[in-house]
Coordinates of C-alpha atoms in Angstrom, one line a residue:
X8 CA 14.9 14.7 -33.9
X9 CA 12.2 14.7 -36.5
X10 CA 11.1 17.9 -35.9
X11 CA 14.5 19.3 -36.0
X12 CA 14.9 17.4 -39.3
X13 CA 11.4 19.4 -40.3
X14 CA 13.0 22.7 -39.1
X15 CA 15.8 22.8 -40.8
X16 CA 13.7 21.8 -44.2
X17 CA 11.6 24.9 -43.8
X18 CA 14.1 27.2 -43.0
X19 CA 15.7 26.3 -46.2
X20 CA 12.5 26.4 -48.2
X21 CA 12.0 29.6 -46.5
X22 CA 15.5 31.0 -48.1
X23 CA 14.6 29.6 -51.8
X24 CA 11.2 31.9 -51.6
X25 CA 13.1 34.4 -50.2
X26 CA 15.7 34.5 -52.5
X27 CA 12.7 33.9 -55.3
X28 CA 10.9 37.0 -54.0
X29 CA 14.2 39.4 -54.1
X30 CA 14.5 38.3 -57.9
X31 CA 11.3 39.3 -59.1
X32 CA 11.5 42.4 -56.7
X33 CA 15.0 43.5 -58.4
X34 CA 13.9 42.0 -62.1
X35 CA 10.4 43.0 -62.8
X36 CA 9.4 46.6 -63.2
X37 CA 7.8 48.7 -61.0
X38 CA 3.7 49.0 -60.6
X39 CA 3.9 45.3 -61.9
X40 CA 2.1 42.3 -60.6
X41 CA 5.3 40.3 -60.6
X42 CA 7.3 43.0 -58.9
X43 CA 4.0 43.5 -56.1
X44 CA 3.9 39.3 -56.2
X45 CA 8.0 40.1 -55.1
X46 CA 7.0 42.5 -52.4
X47 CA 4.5 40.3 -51.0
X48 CA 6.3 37.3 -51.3
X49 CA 9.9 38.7 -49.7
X50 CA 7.8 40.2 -46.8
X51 CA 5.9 37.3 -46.0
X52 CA 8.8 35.0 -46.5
X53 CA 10.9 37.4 -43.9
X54 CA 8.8 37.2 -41.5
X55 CA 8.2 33.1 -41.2
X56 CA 11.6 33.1 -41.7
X57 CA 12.8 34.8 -38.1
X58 CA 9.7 33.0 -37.1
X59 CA 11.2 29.6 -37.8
X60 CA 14.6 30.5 -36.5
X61 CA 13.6 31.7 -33.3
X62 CA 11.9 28.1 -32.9
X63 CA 14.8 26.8 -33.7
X64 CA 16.7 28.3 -31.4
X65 CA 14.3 26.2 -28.6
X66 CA 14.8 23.6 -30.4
X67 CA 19.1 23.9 -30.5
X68 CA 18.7 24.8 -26.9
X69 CA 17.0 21.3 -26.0
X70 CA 19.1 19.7 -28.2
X71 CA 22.1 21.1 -26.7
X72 CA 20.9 20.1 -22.7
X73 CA 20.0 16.6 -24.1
X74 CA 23.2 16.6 -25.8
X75 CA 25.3 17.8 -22.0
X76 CA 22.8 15.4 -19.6
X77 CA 23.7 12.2 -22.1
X78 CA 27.1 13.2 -21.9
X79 CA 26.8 13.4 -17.9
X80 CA 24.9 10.2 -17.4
X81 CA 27.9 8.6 -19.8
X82 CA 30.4 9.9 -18.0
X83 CA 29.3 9.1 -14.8
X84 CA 29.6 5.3 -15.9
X85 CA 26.1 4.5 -14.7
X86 CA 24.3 1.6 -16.5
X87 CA 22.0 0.3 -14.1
X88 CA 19.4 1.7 -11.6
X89 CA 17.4 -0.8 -9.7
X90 CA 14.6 -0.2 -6.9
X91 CA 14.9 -4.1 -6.3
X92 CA 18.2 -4.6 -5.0
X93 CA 18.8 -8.1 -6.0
X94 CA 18.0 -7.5 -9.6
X95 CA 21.2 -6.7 -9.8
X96 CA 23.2 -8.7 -12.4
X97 CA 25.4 -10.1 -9.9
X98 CA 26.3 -13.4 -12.1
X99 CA 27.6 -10.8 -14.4
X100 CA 29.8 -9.2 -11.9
X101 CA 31.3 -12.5 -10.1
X102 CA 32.0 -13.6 -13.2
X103 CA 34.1 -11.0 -15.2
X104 CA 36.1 -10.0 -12.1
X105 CA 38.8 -10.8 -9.9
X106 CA 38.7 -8.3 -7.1
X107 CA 35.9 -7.4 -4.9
X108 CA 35.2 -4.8 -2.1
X109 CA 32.6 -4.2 0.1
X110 CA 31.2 -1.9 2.5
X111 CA 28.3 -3.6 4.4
X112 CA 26.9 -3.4 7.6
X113 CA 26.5 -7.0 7.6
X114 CA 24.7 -8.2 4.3
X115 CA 23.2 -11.3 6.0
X116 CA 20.5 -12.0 2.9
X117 CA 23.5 -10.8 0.2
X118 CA 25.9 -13.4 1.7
X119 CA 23.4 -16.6 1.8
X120 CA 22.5 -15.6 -1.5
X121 CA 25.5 -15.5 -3.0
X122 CA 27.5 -17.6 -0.9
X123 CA 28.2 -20.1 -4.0
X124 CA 29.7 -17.3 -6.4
X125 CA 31.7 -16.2 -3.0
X126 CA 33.2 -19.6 -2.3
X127 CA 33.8 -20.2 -5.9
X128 CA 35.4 -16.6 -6.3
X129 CA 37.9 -17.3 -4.1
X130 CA 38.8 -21.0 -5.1
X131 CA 40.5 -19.4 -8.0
X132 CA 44.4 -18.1 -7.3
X133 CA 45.1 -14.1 -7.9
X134 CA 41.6 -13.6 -6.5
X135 CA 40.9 -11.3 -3.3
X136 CA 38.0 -10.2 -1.1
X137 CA 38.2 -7.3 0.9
X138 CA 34.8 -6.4 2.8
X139 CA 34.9 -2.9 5.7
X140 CA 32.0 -4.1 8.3
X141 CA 31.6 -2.4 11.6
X142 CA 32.9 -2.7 14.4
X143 CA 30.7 -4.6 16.9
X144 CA 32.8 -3.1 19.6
X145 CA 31.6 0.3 19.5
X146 CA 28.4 0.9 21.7
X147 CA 28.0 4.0 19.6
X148 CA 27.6 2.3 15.9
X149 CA 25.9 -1.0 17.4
X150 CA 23.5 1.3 18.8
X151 CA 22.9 3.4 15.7
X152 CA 22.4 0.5 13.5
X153 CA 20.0 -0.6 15.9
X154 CA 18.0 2.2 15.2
X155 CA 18.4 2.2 12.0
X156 CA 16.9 -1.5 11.9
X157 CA 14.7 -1.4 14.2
X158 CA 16.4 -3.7 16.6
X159 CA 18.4 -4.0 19.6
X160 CA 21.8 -2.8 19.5
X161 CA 22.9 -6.3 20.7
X162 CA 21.2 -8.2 17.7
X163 CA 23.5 -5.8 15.4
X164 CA 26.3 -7.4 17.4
X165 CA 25.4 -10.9 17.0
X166 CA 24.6 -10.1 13.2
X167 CA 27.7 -8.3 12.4
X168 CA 29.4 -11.2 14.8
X169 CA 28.6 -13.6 12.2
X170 CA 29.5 -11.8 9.3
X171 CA 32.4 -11.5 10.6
X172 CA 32.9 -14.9 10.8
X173 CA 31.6 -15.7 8.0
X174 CA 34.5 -14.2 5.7
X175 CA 37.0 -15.4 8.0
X176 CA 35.7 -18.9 6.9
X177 CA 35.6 -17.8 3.4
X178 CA 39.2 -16.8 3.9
X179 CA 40.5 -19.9 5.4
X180 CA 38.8 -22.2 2.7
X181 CA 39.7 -19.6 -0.3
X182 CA 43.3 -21.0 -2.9
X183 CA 46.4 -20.7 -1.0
X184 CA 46.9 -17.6 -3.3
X185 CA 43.7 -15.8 -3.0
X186 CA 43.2 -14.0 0.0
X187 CA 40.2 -12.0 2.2
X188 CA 41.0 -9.0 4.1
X189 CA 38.6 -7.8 6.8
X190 CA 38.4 -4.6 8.0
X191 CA 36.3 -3.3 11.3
X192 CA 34.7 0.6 11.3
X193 CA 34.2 2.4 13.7
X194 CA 31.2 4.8 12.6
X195 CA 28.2 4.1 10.8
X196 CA 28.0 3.8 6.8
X197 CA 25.5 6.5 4.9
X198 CA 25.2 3.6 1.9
X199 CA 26.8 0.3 1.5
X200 CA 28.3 -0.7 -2.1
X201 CA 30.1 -3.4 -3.6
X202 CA 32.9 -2.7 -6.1
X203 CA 34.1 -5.7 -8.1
X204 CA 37.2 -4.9 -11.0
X205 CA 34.9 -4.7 -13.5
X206 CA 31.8 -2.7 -11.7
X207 CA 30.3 -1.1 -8.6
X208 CA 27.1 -1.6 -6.9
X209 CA 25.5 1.5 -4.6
X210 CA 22.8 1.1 -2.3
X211 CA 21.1 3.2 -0.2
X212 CA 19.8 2.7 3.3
X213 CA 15.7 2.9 3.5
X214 CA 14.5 5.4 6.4
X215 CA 11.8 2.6 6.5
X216 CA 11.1 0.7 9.4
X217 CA 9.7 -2.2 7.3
X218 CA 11.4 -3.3 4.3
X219 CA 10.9 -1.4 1.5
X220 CA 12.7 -1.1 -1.9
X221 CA 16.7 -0.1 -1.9
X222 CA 17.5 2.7 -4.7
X223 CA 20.7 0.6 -6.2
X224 CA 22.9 1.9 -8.8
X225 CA 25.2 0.1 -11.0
X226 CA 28.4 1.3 -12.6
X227 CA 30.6 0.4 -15.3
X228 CA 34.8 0.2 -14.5
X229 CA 36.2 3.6 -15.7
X230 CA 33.2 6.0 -14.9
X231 CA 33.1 8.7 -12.1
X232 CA 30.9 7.1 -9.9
X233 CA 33.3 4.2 -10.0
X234 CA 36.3 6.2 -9.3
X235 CA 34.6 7.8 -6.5
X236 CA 34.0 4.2 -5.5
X237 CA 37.6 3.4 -5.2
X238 CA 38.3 7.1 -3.9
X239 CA 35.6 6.1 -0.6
X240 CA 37.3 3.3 -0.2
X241 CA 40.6 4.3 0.0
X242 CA 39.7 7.0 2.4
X243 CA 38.3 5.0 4.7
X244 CA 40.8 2.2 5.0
X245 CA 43.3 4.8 5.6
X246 CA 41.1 5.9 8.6
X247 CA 42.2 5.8 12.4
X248 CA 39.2 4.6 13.1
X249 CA 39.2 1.4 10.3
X250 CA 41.3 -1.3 11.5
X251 CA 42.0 -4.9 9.9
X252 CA 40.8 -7.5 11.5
X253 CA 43.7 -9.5 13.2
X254 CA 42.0 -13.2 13.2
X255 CA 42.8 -15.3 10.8
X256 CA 41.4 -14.5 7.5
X257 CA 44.4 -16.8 5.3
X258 CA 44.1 -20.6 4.1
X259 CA 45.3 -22.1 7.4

């Protein structure tokens, strides 16, 4: 900016010497010093003039694509990017929201981790969980995931087994007016992401086979990626192939 700032001061210099030169060019009399000091001055003044406004023209131009990539990265709704997934400012999320869903293929660490903030979530009434795992029944996705972990199809099962379970406990201990909704997928997620009312996490799978970093992105209520968020999961729900789980999931 200060070199736009310094632009703009010279081009307007420019014009005062400029308009400086023309006087003595018009006023003084020909075969003159002042009217050859016009001459020379309104030349040389031209010509750093264009100068200076063809740099400003980069200059407008980079203004102008700063100017359209903030407005992007603002409208998008993004706030957060993380390369350690739980960096995430999770406390924050829990505790200015009352609605969460999740896409996971089993979030075993995310779970023990946060197994407080999920018990406590749903202790309060009006609250609601609703988490899209897979579905251990289908060979196909058990043996995908598998791959994609570098394990055995069957150890997918038993892990997404006891997610499972897991929310269906979380369920049957949440308020009497609360309530956690499990649904069971029947293809493999690209990402996983969890969208409270107030914000949306999106995480990406590593190609790894050790652990490695997860590229995580965080994003406010009322941006595109959150809509696209909601959008995801609305579209997938409403998928033949995404059923709700049919155990019990209520305060018993």
């Amino acid at each position: 900016m200060k070199l736009e700032r310094f632009a703009w001061k010279t081009i307007v210099a420019l014009l005062v010497g400029l308009v400086g030169g023309i006087l003595l060019l018009v006023l003084a009399s020909r075969d003159t010093l002042l009217h050859d000091i016009g001459a020379i001055l309104t030349t040389s003044v031209t010509m750093s003039l264009i100068f200076q406004l063809w740099l400003l023209k980069d200059l407008l131009r980079d203004l102008f694509d700063n100017v359209r990539s903030a407005e992007h990265w603002s409208r998008s709704g993004v706030r957060g990017f993380y390369t350690n997934f739980h960096g995430v400012p999770w406390d924050d999320l829990f505790e200015k929201s009352d609605r969460l869903s999740l896409m996971v293929a089993y979030a075993r660490t995310w779970r023990n981790t946060h197994q407080t903030e999920l018990t406590d979530f749903v202790s309060v009434p009006g609250r609601s969980i609703e988490v899209i795992l897979p579905d251990p029944s289908s060979d196909t996705s058990m043996a995908e995931y598998g791959r994609r972990f570098n394990t055995s199809s069957d150890e997918i099962s038993h892990r997404v087994t006891e997610a499972i379970e897991f929310f269906k406990a979380l369920g049957r201990n949440a308020h009497q007016q609360s309530r956690v909704t499990i649904y069971l997928f029947q293809r493999t997620f690209q990402f996983s992401f969890y969208r409270f009312s107030q914000g949306a996490v999106i995480a990406s799978y590593s190609h790894r086979r050790d652990r490695g970093g997860i590229i995580t992105l965080v994003a406010d209520r009322g941006g595109d990626l959150y809509r696209w968020a909601g959008d995801e999961w609305d579209q997938i729900t409403s998928d033949s192939e995404c059923q709700e789980y049919s155990g019990p999931t209520t305060p018993q």
